[in-house]
Amino acid sequence: MTWMMISTGVRAEVLQDPVRTPASPPPVAPRDPLAPAAFIKLPIGAVTPKGWLSTQLELQRDGFIGRLDELSRFIRLDSGWLQPDSEGWEEAPYWLKGYVDTACVLKDPDMMAEARRWIDACLDSQQEDGYFGPRSLKRGRDWWSHMVVLYVFRSFHETTGDERIIPAMLRFFRFLEQRPEEDLIPYKWGEGPYRKEWWQSVRSGDLMQSLYWTYNRTGEAWLLDLARRVHERSADWVGGIPTWHGVNICQGFREPAVFFQQSKDAAHLQATYRNYATVWGEYGQVPGGMFGADENCRKGFTGPRQAAETCSMVEFMNSCQEIIKIDGLSVWGDRCEDVAFNSLPASMTADLRGLHYLTAPNLVQLDRHNKAPGIENGGEMLSFNPWSYRCCQHNAGQGWPYFAEHLWMMTPEGGLAFVLFAPCEVTARVGEGAMSGGGAVATVLVETEYPFDENVSLRVRLSKPATFPLLLRKPDWCDRPGVAVNGAEMTPSATKGGFLRIEREWRDGDVVRVGFPMEVPVRRWDAHGGCVSVHRGPLTYSLRIEEEWRAYAGTPRWPAYEVFPKTPWNYGLMLDADTPASSITVVRRTGLLPRQPFVPDGSPVILEAKARRIPEWTLDRRGLITEVQPSPAKVAPGEPETVTLVPMGGARLRISAFPTVTTDSAGHVWKAPPPSRHTASFESPYDDIAAVSDGRVPTNSNDHDVPRFTFWDHKGTTEWITYDFEAIRRVSATRVYWFDDEPKGGGCRVPAAWELQYKKGDDWLPVELTGGSTYTVEKDRFCDVTFTDVETPALRLLIRLQPGFSAGVLEWEIAGDRIPAPK
Ligand SMILES: [Zn+2]
């Protein structure tokens, strides 16, 4: 056997504890005619996080999530969720979703009191017809935020058994049930050209889950009729991907799998699998478990510098936890851990007192300034700021408590399944009759430093001997796990979902030791020129970059930080071509795992690799890392350096997708970003001036898949943009493709008029048009002009915008010759 026994001594004080009886309501299995569950959620409180996981929850309690009332204007006395005549939308429900579950998991009395205050207000606001919450949402037919509150209600009930919750949920569902069909889940929001898909239609799988949760507890069949109507009114996740918004995808892709519980049609499960494959197949070919949607997925923006929103991470983790209960496939546990261990910790400061909006596998500078259009969203997105990033700031809190609640689940026959791995203790009824309050009471203490260590020890306490299956997820990265029960090695049988199954008569004091040998594979990403990532077990490793933190805003108690690299980051790895993993050295350090291991030096295992710098790999002019180019990149001969790799989740600055390098002449010659050839009277912060001549020709004037340059939000003004040549050129023709987003309701139109000028000395002079050429402003094609040839270092477009509108250029081409400088 290649794994090592855990050496921690028996913790006598724990073993001598009397077996505790769970205080919260029992777990509830799906009720006929819903499909049986693979796994059944334990009530909150059954799993107590320990070790590094309890640290995350404690830090979150004391950090921006627990103290958001000091930071957010949406969590005040006049919130519409406390005062229904005030305004209110998703923010307070988002925050409660994380806050209430943190309170429940930590069993924190002060937080529970605060949770109860909000839940009481929601319940007290319920009207005759069953509606609750801000009245403005009722007028607007917007039920999206209620879907979030229903999660909060469920958690509160699972923890406290509060008898007001289920009747209140039933009354709200009656309210929905009595809506005319067009008001049930309205699909489009807004009027005219600004109409767009409404959150509630692309996220209605969340509502269906609450309907099934309630049905399983009450058996009222009309809830299933309503769930079917909601499914039919939902955006179509069965037919394809109805929205390319990152958070919508992370929630919505599972909607068909949720409905499968009712339809029992395997095509619905397959639709969710296909949705995952479609999105991750194109935009998720990167380490860290997420996909590039730095608001939306964009064609051509798929590499490791594209980022994921913090909301997307926690919603995707939640989706994995929901799907695995339905289909029992271990891969959802792998995917959930991938995001939880590698991406989520990096989205926040290590003390959980700040967060950012976007996190990418390759991210080497977190300044506050605009990075668009390299990432889609303009403005502050990357710096750590507890005051900002409205949706993520409120929504991020669900990540760790939901993870903790789902570490262990029940199997329908009264077994226990260890689904997500972390140090913890679980208490549940097991064996025959467990689901109906019988069986034996089991407590399993899990001692481990996983994911930083490969050994897991399970100590079983039992009120009486009991026969039940113990299931352990077999991670996909682990080929040969080792299992020993009371010191005797064994080979458990495998389930078809990918779990190890040990079924026996368990006795008080039994000990199961499990080893998941962690290899160090190198993964190659062909979609991005063969760049590579390095892994150890569930952890992705990233380049260790020295960080310089600079406070720039906020208050002394809640500062906002930019983070800059103090050491070089533009490394490619030198790997053996045939056995790349043989080039990575594993370095084990001694000492205890720190309380917060998601810091650069927190891991007991670091990796070392030989690397060479690629001088041409730089930041772009907005301070965003430029994209990886094909591997291997050619570097000059010389001594390689040794670089340190640390877990990605602890690396707030990181390279996780590395090019490889070679001194061979066949290597790729890395190109530095070209110097800017343009200046303009004004540059929109959302656009890139380099788009003007990037060679990407649009298919029409409203083509959003090619980069553009606009003067937004200047309207009706006269603007200019230059085309600066490297040397004097003789030119006699040019053509411009105008941007115009009228059908999508945007604010840009073709200009009212334009003319071409050339530079002579310090002056700009108009060209003389020839051959009947005129300055046309047509859409969906290049507008050409020819003119008497000029020899000049630069051309300039003088553009008069239409009154009330802005304008933009998709592509500007020059015809002519370069004139060599005189010798
Ligand atoms: Zn967000």
mmCIF file with all atom_site columns, N, CA, C and O in Angstrom, residues 65-110:
data_model
loop_
_atom_site.group_PDB
_atom_site.id
_atom_site.type_symbol
_atom_site.label_atom_id
_atom_site.label_alt_id
_atom_site.label_comp_id
_atom_site.label_asym_id
_atom_site.label_entity_id
_atom_site.label_seq_id
_atom_site.pdbx_PDB_ins_code
_atom_site.Cartn_x
_atom_site.Cartn_y
_atom_site.Cartn_z
_atom_site.occupancy
_atom_site.B_iso_or_equiv
_atom_site.pdbx_formal_charge
_atom_site.auth_seq_id
_atom_site.auth_comp_id
_atom_site.auth_asym_id
_atom_site.auth_atom_id
_atom_site.pdbx_PDB_model_num
ATOM 1   N N  . ILE A 1 65  ? -18.955 39.205 5.900  1.00 0.00 ? 65  ILE A N  1
ATOM 2   C CA . ILE A 1 65  ? -20.261 38.553 5.777  1.00 0.00 ? 65  ILE A CA 1
ATOM 3   C C  . ILE A 1 65  ? -21.050 38.694 7.081  1.00 0.00 ? 65  ILE A C  1
ATOM 4   O O  . ILE A 1 65  ? -22.215 39.083 7.082  1.00 0.00 ? 65  ILE A O  1
ATOM 5   N N  . GLY A 1 66  ? -20.396 38.411 8.194  1.00 0.00 ? 66  GLY A N  1
ATOM 6   C CA . GLY A 1 66  ? -21.086 38.519 9.481  1.00 0.00 ? 66  GLY A CA 1
ATOM 7   C C  . GLY A 1 66  ? -21.371 39.953 9.897  1.00 0.00 ? 66  GLY A C  1
ATOM 8   O O  . GLY A 1 66  ? -22.291 40.209 10.671 1.00 0.00 ? 66  GLY A O  1
ATOM 9   N N  . ARG A 1 67  ? -20.550 40.891 9.393  1.00 0.00 ? 67  ARG A N  1
ATOM 10  C CA . ARG A 1 67  ? -20.692 42.297 9.802  1.00 0.00 ? 67  ARG A CA 1
ATOM 11  C C  . ARG A 1 67  ? -21.163 43.159 8.649  1.00 0.00 ? 67  ARG A C  1
ATOM 12  O O  . ARG A 1 67  ? -20.865 44.353 8.605  1.00 0.00 ? 67  ARG A O  1
ATOM 13  N N  . LEU A 1 68  ? -21.895 42.590 7.714  1.00 0.00 ? 68  LEU A N  1
ATOM 14  C CA . LEU A 1 68  ? -22.271 43.349 6.520  1.00 0.00 ? 68  LEU A CA 1
ATOM 15  C C  . LEU A 1 68  ? -23.177 44.545 6.849  1.00 0.00 ? 68  LEU A C  1
ATOM 16  O O  . LEU A 1 68  ? -23.281 45.484 6.066  1.00 0.00 ? 68  LEU A O  1
ATOM 17  N N  . ASP A 1 69  ? -23.811 44.487 8.025  1.00 0.00 ? 69  ASP A N  1
ATOM 18  C CA . ASP A 1 69  ? -24.640 45.634 8.422  1.00 0.00 ? 69  ASP A CA 1
ATOM 19  C C  . ASP A 1 69  ? -23.798 46.902 8.582  1.00 0.00 ? 69  ASP A C  1
ATOM 20  O O  . ASP A 1 69  ? -24.327 48.005 8.511  1.00 0.00 ? 69  ASP A O  1
ATOM 21  N N  . GLU A 1 70  ? -22.485 46.755 8.788  1.00 0.00 ? 70  GLU A N  1
ATOM 22  C CA . GLU A 1 70  ? -21.612 47.932 8.898  1.00 0.00 ? 70  GLU A CA 1
ATOM 23  C C  . GLU A 1 70  ? -21.220 48.457 7.516  1.00 0.00 ? 70  GLU A C  1
ATOM 24  O O  . GLU A 1 70  ? -20.641 49.535 7.407  1.00 0.00 ? 70  GLU A O  1
ATOM 25  N N  . LEU A 1 71  ? -21.475 47.676 6.470  1.00 0.00 ? 71  LEU A N  1
ATOM 26  C CA . LEU A 1 71  ? -20.919 47.985 5.155  1.00 0.00 ? 71  LEU A CA 1
ATOM 27  C C  . LEU A 1 71  ? -21.970 48.248 4.082  1.00 0.00 ? 71  LEU A C  1
ATOM 28  O O  . LEU A 1 71  ? -21.727 48.999 3.143  1.00 0.00 ? 71  LEU A O  1
ATOM 29  N N  . SER A 1 72  ? -23.099 47.596 4.179  1.00 0.00 ? 72  SER A N  1
ATOM 30  C CA . SER A 1 72  ? -24.051 47.599 3.063  1.00 0.00 ? 72  SER A CA 1
ATOM 31  C C  . SER A 1 72  ? -25.281 48.433 3.385  1.00 0.00 ? 72  SER A C  1
ATOM 32  O O  . SER A 1 72  ? -25.916 48.247 4.424  1.00 0.00 ? 72  SER A O  1
ATOM 33  N N  . ARG A 1 73  ? -25.640 49.314 2.437  1.00 0.00 ? 73  ARG A N  1
ATOM 34  C CA . ARG A 1 73  ? -26.862 50.105 2.623  1.00 0.00 ? 73  ARG A CA 1
ATOM 35  C C  . ARG A 1 73  ? -28.118 49.265 2.419  1.00 0.00 ? 73  ARG A C  1
ATOM 36  O O  . ARG A 1 73  ? -29.220 49.704 2.723  1.00 0.00 ? 73  ARG A O  1
ATOM 37  N N  . PHE A 1 74  ? -27.957 48.046 1.892  1.00 0.00 ? 74  PHE A N  1
ATOM 38  C CA . PHE A 1 74  ? -29.134 47.204 1.641  1.00 0.00 ? 74  PHE A CA 1
ATOM 39  C C  . PHE A 1 74  ? -29.586 46.443 2.887  1.00 0.00 ? 74  PHE A C  1
ATOM 40  O O  . PHE A 1 74  ? -30.629 45.824 2.889  1.00 0.00 ? 74  PHE A O  1
ATOM 41  N N  . ILE A 1 75  ? -28.738 46.488 3.938  1.00 0.00 ? 75  ILE A N  1
ATOM 42  C CA . ILE A 1 75  ? -29.090 45.761 5.155  1.00 0.00 ? 75  ILE A CA 1
ATOM 43  C C  . ILE A 1 75  ? -29.284 46.781 6.257  1.00 0.00 ? 75  ILE A C  1
ATOM 44  O O  . ILE A 1 75  ? -28.459 46.945 7.132  1.00 0.00 ? 75  ILE A O  1
ATOM 45  N N  . ARG A 1 76  ? -30.378 47.494 6.131  1.00 0.00 ? 76  ARG A N  1
ATOM 46  C CA . ARG A 1 76  ? -30.661 48.524 7.115  1.00 0.00 ? 76  ARG A CA 1
ATOM 47  C C  . ARG A 1 76  ? -32.095 48.376 7.553  1.00 0.00 ? 76  ARG A C  1
ATOM 48  O O  . ARG A 1 76  ? -32.870 47.615 7.002  1.00 0.00 ? 76  ARG A O  1
ATOM 49  N N  . LEU A 1 77  ? -32.436 49.185 8.555  1.00 0.00 ? 77  LEU A N  1
ATOM 50  C CA . LEU A 1 77  ? -33.781 49.103 9.126  1.00 0.00 ? 77  LEU A CA 1
ATOM 51  C C  . LEU A 1 77  ? -34.872 49.328 8.088  1.00 0.00 ? 77  LEU A C  1
ATOM 52  O O  . LEU A 1 77  ? -35.984 48.861 8.247  1.00 0.00 ? 77  LEU A O  1
ATOM 53  N N  . ASP A 1 78  ? -34.537 50.070 7.015  1.00 0.00 ? 78  ASP A N  1
ATOM 54  C CA . ASP A 1 78  ? -35.576 50.365 6.029  1.00 0.00 ? 78  ASP A CA 1
ATOM 55  C C  . ASP A 1 78  ? -35.559 49.391 4.851  1.00 0.00 ? 78  ASP A C  1
ATOM 56  O O  . ASP A 1 78  ? -36.172 49.651 3.834  1.00 0.00 ? 78  ASP A O  1
ATOM 57  N N  . SER A 1 79  ? -34.847 48.267 4.992  1.00 0.00 ? 79  SER A N  1
ATOM 58  C CA . SER A 1 79  ? -34.909 47.264 3.929  1.00 0.00 ? 79  SER A CA 1
ATOM 59  C C  . SER A 1 79  ? -36.353 46.825 3.717  1.00 0.00 ? 79  SER A C  1
ATOM 60  O O  . SER A 1 79  ? -37.113 46.647 4.678  1.00 0.00 ? 79  SER A O  1
ATOM 61  N N  . GLY A 1 80  ? -36.726 46.638 2.477  1.00 0.00 ? 80  GLY A N  1
ATOM 62  C CA . GLY A 1 80  ? -38.080 46.180 2.180  1.00 0.00 ? 80  GLY A CA 1
ATOM 63  C C  . GLY A 1 80  ? -38.400 44.817 2.770  1.00 0.00 ? 80  GLY A C  1
ATOM 64  O O  . GLY A 1 80  ? -39.563 44.428 2.852  1.00 0.00 ? 80  GLY A O  1
ATOM 65  N N  . TRP A 1 81  ? -37.385 44.091 3.202  1.00 0.00 ? 81  TRP A N  1
ATOM 66  C CA . TRP A 1 81  ? -37.631 42.785 3.828  1.00 0.00 ? 81  TRP A CA 1
ATOM 67  C C  . TRP A 1 81  ? -37.901 42.921 5.318  1.00 0.00 ? 81  TRP A C  1
ATOM 68  O O  . TRP A 1 81  ? -38.335 41.980 5.962  1.00 0.00 ? 81  TRP A O  1
ATOM 69  N N  . LEU A 1 82  ? -37.630 44.138 5.865  1.00 0.00 ? 82  LEU A N  1
ATOM 70  C CA . LEU A 1 82  ? -38.023 44.440 7.249  1.00 0.00 ? 82  LEU A CA 1
ATOM 71  C C  . LEU A 1 82  ? -39.247 45.345 7.259  1.00 0.00 ? 82  LEU A C  1
ATOM 72  O O  . LEU A 1 82  ? -40.114 45.232 8.119  1.00 0.00 ? 82  LEU A O  1
ATOM 73  N N  . GLN A 1 83  ? -39.278 46.263 6.279  1.00 0.00 ? 83  GLN A N  1
ATOM 74  C CA . GLN A 1 83  ? -40.367 47.247 6.153  1.00 0.00 ? 83  GLN A CA 1
ATOM 75  C C  . GLN A 1 83  ? -40.940 47.102 4.750  1.00 0.00 ? 83  GLN A C  1
ATOM 76  O O  . GLN A 1 83  ? -40.397 47.671 3.808  1.00 0.00 ? 83  GLN A O  1
ATOM 77  N N  . PRO A 1 84  ? -42.049 46.370 4.597  1.00 0.00 ? 84  PRO A N  1
ATOM 78  C CA . PRO A 1 84  ? -42.498 46.016 3.243  1.00 0.00 ? 84  PRO A CA 1
ATOM 79  C C  . PRO A 1 84  ? -42.835 47.198 2.343  1.00 0.00 ? 84  PRO A C  1
ATOM 80  O O  . PRO A 1 84  ? -42.868 47.036 1.127  1.00 0.00 ? 84  PRO A O  1
ATOM 81  N N  . ASP A 1 85  ? -43.042 48.379 2.922  1.00 0.00 ? 85  ASP A N  1
ATOM 82  C CA . ASP A 1 85  ? -43.324 49.532 2.061  1.00 0.00 ? 85  ASP A CA 1
ATOM 83  C C  . ASP A 1 85  ? -42.057 50.147 1.494  1.00 0.00 ? 85  ASP A C  1
ATOM 84  O O  . ASP A 1 85  ? -42.122 50.999 0.605  1.00 0.00 ? 85  ASP A O  1
ATOM 85  N N  . SER A 1 86  ? -40.903 49.721 2.000  1.00 0.00 ? 86  SER A N  1
ATOM 86  C CA . SER A 1 86  ? -39.638 50.203 1.445  1.00 0.00 ? 86  SER A CA 1
ATOM 87  C C  . SER A 1 86  ? -39.226 49.321 0.272  1.00 0.00 ? 86  SER A C  1
ATOM 88  O O  . SER A 1 86  ? -39.792 48.259 0.039  1.00 0.00 ? 86  SER A O  1
ATOM 89  N N  . GLU A 1 87  ? -38.195 49.795 -0.416 1.00 0.00 ? 87  GLU A N  1
ATOM 90  C CA . GLU A 1 87  ? -37.668 49.014 -1.540 1.00 0.00 ? 87  GLU A CA 1
ATOM 91  C C  . GLU A 1 87  ? -36.834 47.840 -1.023 1.00 0.00 ? 87  GLU A C  1
ATOM 92  O O  . GLU A 1 87  ? -36.202 47.934 0.030  1.00 0.00 ? 87  GLU A O  1
ATOM 93  N N  . GLY A 1 88  ? -36.803 46.778 -1.770 1.00 0.00 ? 88  GLY A N  1
ATOM 94  C CA . GLY A 1 88  ? -35.945 45.654 -1.411 1.00 0.00 ? 88  GLY A CA 1
ATOM 95  C C  . GLY A 1 88  ? -35.879 44.692 -2.569 1.00 0.00 ? 88  GLY A C  1
ATOM 96  O O  . GLY A 1 88  ? -36.871 44.517 -3.290 1.00 0.00 ? 88  GLY A O  1
ATOM 97  N N  . TRP A 1 89  ? -34.716 44.100 -2.766 1.00 0.00 ? 89  TRP A N  1
ATOM 98  C CA . TRP A 1 89  ? -34.579 43.127 -3.856 1.00 0.00 ? 89  TRP A CA 1
ATOM 99  C C  . TRP A 1 89  ? -33.708 41.992 -3.371 1.00 0.00 ? 89  TRP A C  1
ATOM 100 O O  . TRP A 1 89  ? -33.838 41.534 -2.237 1.00 0.00 ? 89  TRP A O  1
ATOM 101 N N  . GLU A 1 90  ? -32.753 41.539 -4.185 1.00 0.00 ? 90  GLU A N  1
ATOM 102 C CA . GLU A 1 90  ? -32.046 40.294 -3.877 1.00 0.00 ? 90  GLU A CA 1
ATOM 103 C C  . GLU A 1 90  ? -30.995 40.438 -2.777 1.00 0.00 ? 90  GLU A C  1
ATOM 104 O O  . GLU A 1 90  ? -30.562 39.420 -2.222 1.00 0.00 ? 90  GLU A O  1
ATOM 105 N N  . GLU A 1 91  ? -30.554 41.673 -2.456 1.00 0.00 ? 91  GLU A N  1
ATOM 106 C CA . GLU A 1 91  ? -29.355 41.801 -1.623 1.00 0.00 ? 91  GLU A CA 1
ATOM 107 C C  . GLU A 1 91  ? -29.558 41.218 -0.222 1.00 0.00 ? 91  GLU A C  1
ATOM 108 O O  . GLU A 1 91  ? -28.750 40.405 0.241  1.00 0.00 ? 91  GLU A O  1
ATOM 109 N N  . ALA A 1 92  ? -30.607 41.665 0.484  1.00 0.00 ? 92  ALA A N  1
ATOM 110 C CA . ALA A 1 92  ? -30.808 41.153 1.842  1.00 0.00 ? 92  ALA A CA 1
ATOM 111 C C  . ALA A 1 92  ? -31.072 39.638 1.834  1.00 0.00 ? 92  ALA A C  1
ATOM 112 O O  . ALA A 1 92  ? -30.496 38.910 2.655  1.00 0.00 ? 92  ALA A O  1
ATOM 113 N N  . PRO A 1 93  ? -31.904 39.113 0.906  1.00 0.00 ? 93  PRO A N  1
ATOM 114 C CA . PRO A 1 93  ? -32.055 37.650 0.851  1.00 0.00 ? 93  PRO A CA 1
ATOM 115 C C  . PRO A 1 93  ? -30.742 36.920 0.589  1.00 0.00 ? 93  PRO A C  1
ATOM 116 O O  . PRO A 1 93  ? -30.458 35.896 1.223  1.00 0.00 ? 93  PRO A O  1
ATOM 117 N N  . TYR A 1 94  ? -29.945 37.444 -0.348 1.00 0.00 ? 94  TYR A N  1
ATOM 118 C CA . TYR A 1 94  ? -28.629 36.838 -0.600 1.00 0.00 ? 94  TYR A CA 1
ATOM 119 C C  . TYR A 1 94  ? -27.824 36.769 0.699  1.00 0.00 ? 94  TYR A C  1
ATOM 120 O O  . TYR A 1 94  ? -27.235 35.751 1.041  1.00 0.00 ? 94  TYR A O  1
ATOM 121 N N  . TRP A 1 95  ? -27.771 37.885 1.376  1.00 0.00 ? 95  TRP A N  1
ATOM 122 C CA . TRP A 1 95  ? -26.967 37.944 2.600  1.00 0.00 ? 95  TRP A CA 1
ATOM 123 C C  . TRP A 1 95  ? -27.512 36.962 3.648  1.00 0.00 ? 95  TRP A C  1
ATOM 124 O O  . TRP A 1 95  ? -26.757 36.226 4.281  1.00 0.00 ? 95  TRP A O  1
ATOM 125 N N  . LEU A 1 96  ? -28.847 36.929 3.784  1.00 0.00 ? 96  LEU A N  1
ATOM 126 C CA . LEU A 1 96  ? -29.436 36.013 4.774  1.00 0.00 ? 96  LEU A CA 1
ATOM 127 C C  . LEU A 1 96  ? -29.123 34.556 4.439  1.00 0.00 ? 96  LEU A C  1
ATOM 128 O O  . LEU A 1 96  ? -28.922 33.734 5.327  1.00 0.00 ? 96  LEU A O  1
ATOM 129 N N  . LYS A 1 97  ? -29.052 34.254 3.139  1.00 0.00 ? 97  LYS A N  1
ATOM 130 C CA . LYS A 1 97  ? -28.798 32.867 2.732  1.00 0.00 ? 97  LYS A CA 1
ATOM 131 C C  . LYS A 1 97  ? -27.471 32.385 3.318  1.00 0.00 ? 97  LYS A C  1
ATOM 132 O O  . LYS A 1 97  ? -27.361 31.249 3.799  1.00 0.00 ? 97  LYS A O  1
ATOM 133 N N  . GLY A 1 98  ? -26.454 33.230 3.313  1.00 0.00 ? 98  GLY A N  1
ATOM 134 C CA . GLY A 1 98  ? -25.176 32.849 3.906  1.00 0.00 ? 98  GLY A CA 1
ATOM 135 C C  . GLY A 1 98  ? -25.148 33.057 5.410  1.00 0.00 ? 98  GLY A C  1
ATOM 136 O O  . GLY A 1 98  ? -24.644 32.233 6.158  1.00 0.00 ? 98  GLY A O  1
ATOM 137 N N  . TYR A 1 99  ? -25.743 34.173 5.848  1.00 0.00 ? 99  TYR A N  1
ATOM 138 C CA . TYR A 1 99  ? -25.669 34.541 7.267  1.00 0.00 ? 99  TYR A CA 1
ATOM 139 C C  . TYR A 1 99  ? -26.434 33.529 8.129  1.00 0.00 ? 99  TYR A C  1
ATOM 140 O O  . TYR A 1 99  ? -25.929 33.060 9.153  1.00 0.00 ? 99  TYR A O  1
ATOM 141 N N  . VAL A 1 100 ? -27.645 33.196 7.705  1.00 0.00 ? 100 VAL A N  1
ATOM 142 C CA . VAL A 1 100 ? -28.477 32.303 8.518  1.00 0.00 ? 100 VAL A CA 1
ATOM 143 C C  . VAL A 1 100 ? -27.830 30.917 8.588  1.00 0.00 ? 100 VAL A C  1
ATOM 144 O O  . VAL A 1 100 ? -27.788 30.294 9.650  1.00 0.00 ? 100 VAL A O  1
ATOM 145 N N  . ASP A 1 101 ? -27.301 30.440 7.469  1.00 0.00 ? 101 ASP A N  1
ATOM 146 C CA . ASP A 1 101 ? -26.682 29.113 7.506  1.00 0.00 ? 101 ASP A CA 1
ATOM 147 C C  . ASP A 1 101 ? -25.372 29.118 8.298  1.00 0.00 ? 101 ASP A C  1
ATOM 148 O O  . ASP A 1 101 ? -25.040 28.127 8.948  1.00 0.00 ? 101 ASP A O  1
ATOM 149 N N  . THR A 1 102 ? -24.638 30.227 8.248  1.00 0.00 ? 102 THR A N  1
ATOM 150 C CA . THR A 1 102 ? -23.451 30.332 9.097  1.00 0.00 ? 102 THR A CA 1
ATOM 151 C C  . THR A 1 102 ? -23.871 30.270 10.563 1.00 0.00 ? 102 THR A C  1
ATOM 152 O O  . THR A 1 102 ? -23.259 29.564 11.377 1.00 0.00 ? 102 THR A O  1
ATOM 153 N N  . ALA A 1 103 ? -24.930 30.996 10.899 1.00 0.00 ? 103 ALA A N  1
ATOM 154 C CA . ALA A 1 103 ? -25.448 30.973 12.271 1.00 0.00 ? 103 ALA A CA 1
ATOM 155 C C  . ALA A 1 103 ? -25.860 29.561 12.676 1.00 0.00 ? 103 ALA A C  1
ATOM 156 O O  . ALA A 1 103 ? -25.538 29.086 13.769 1.00 0.00 ? 103 ALA A O  1
ATOM 157 N N  . CYS A 1 104 ? -26.556 28.878 11.766 1.00 0.00 ? 104 CYS A N  1
ATOM 158 C CA . CYS A 1 104 ? -27.077 27.539 12.075 1.00 0.00 ? 104 CYS A CA 1
ATOM 159 C C  . CYS A 1 104 ? -25.940 26.537 12.231 1.00 0.00 ? 104 CYS A C  1
ATOM 160 O O  . CYS A 1 104 ? -25.945 25.710 13.144 1.00 0.00 ? 104 CYS A O  1
ATOM 161 N N  . VAL A 1 105 ? -24.968 26.588 11.323 1.00 0.00 ? 105 VAL A N  1
ATOM 162 C CA . VAL A 1 105 ? -23.877 25.622 11.366 1.00 0.00 ? 105 VAL A CA 1
ATOM 163 C C  . VAL A 1 105 ? -22.995 25.864 12.590 1.00 0.00 ? 105 VAL A C  1
ATOM 164 O O  . VAL A 1 105 ? -22.570 24.932 13.270 1.00 0.00 ? 105 VAL A O  1
ATOM 165 N N  . LEU A 1 106 ? -22.753 27.145 12.901 1.00 0.00 ? 106 LEU A N  1
ATOM 166 C CA . LEU A 1 106 ? -21.914 27.462 14.066 1.00 0.00 ? 106 LEU A CA 1
ATOM 167 C C  . LEU A 1 106 ? -22.693 27.381 15.375 1.00 0.00 ? 106 LEU A C  1
ATOM 168 O O  . LEU A 1 106 ? -22.100 27.449 16.446 1.00 0.00 ? 106 LEU A O  1
ATOM 169 N N  . LYS A 1 107 ? -24.026 27.299 15.266 1.00 0.00 ? 107 LYS A N  1
ATOM 170 C CA . LYS A 1 107 ? -24.894 27.310 16.459 1.00 0.00 ? 107 LYS A CA 1
ATOM 171 C C  . LYS A 1 107 ? -24.581 28.538 17.315 1.00 0.00 ? 107 LYS A C  1
ATOM 172 O O  . LYS A 1 107 ? -24.436 28.452 18.533 1.00 0.00 ? 107 LYS A O  1
ATOM 173 N N  . ASP A 1 108 ? -24.493 29.688 16.638 1.00 0.00 ? 108 ASP A N  1
ATOM 174 C CA . ASP A 1 108 ? -24.100 30.931 17.295 1.00 0.00 ? 108 ASP A CA 1
ATOM 175 C C  . ASP A 1 108 ? -25.352 31.664 17.771 1.00 0.00 ? 108 ASP A C  1
ATOM 176 O O  . ASP A 1 108 ? -26.162 32.109 16.952 1.00 0.00 ? 108 ASP A O  1
ATOM 177 N N  . PRO A 1 109 ? -25.545 31.804 19.094 1.00 0.00 ? 109 PRO A N  1
ATOM 178 C CA . PRO A 1 109 ? -26.817 32.363 19.587 1.00 0.00 ? 109 PRO A CA 1
ATOM 179 C C  . PRO A 1 109 ? -27.053 33.811 19.153 1.00 0.00 ? 109 PRO A C  1
ATOM 180 O O  . PRO A 1 109 ? -28.190 34.176 18.835 1.00 0.00 ? 109 PRO A O  1
ATOM 181 N N  . ASP A 1 110 ? -26.022 34.641 19.100 1.00 0.00 ? 110 ASP A N  1
ATOM 182 C CA . ASP A 1 110 ? -26.230 36.036 18.693 1.00 0.00 ? 110 ASP A CA 1
ATOM 183 C C  . ASP A 1 110 ? -26.651 36.111 17.233 1.00 0.00 ? 110 ASP A C  1
ATOM 184 O O  . ASP A 1 110 ? -27.551 36.865 16.861 1.00 0.00 ? 110 ASP A O  1
#
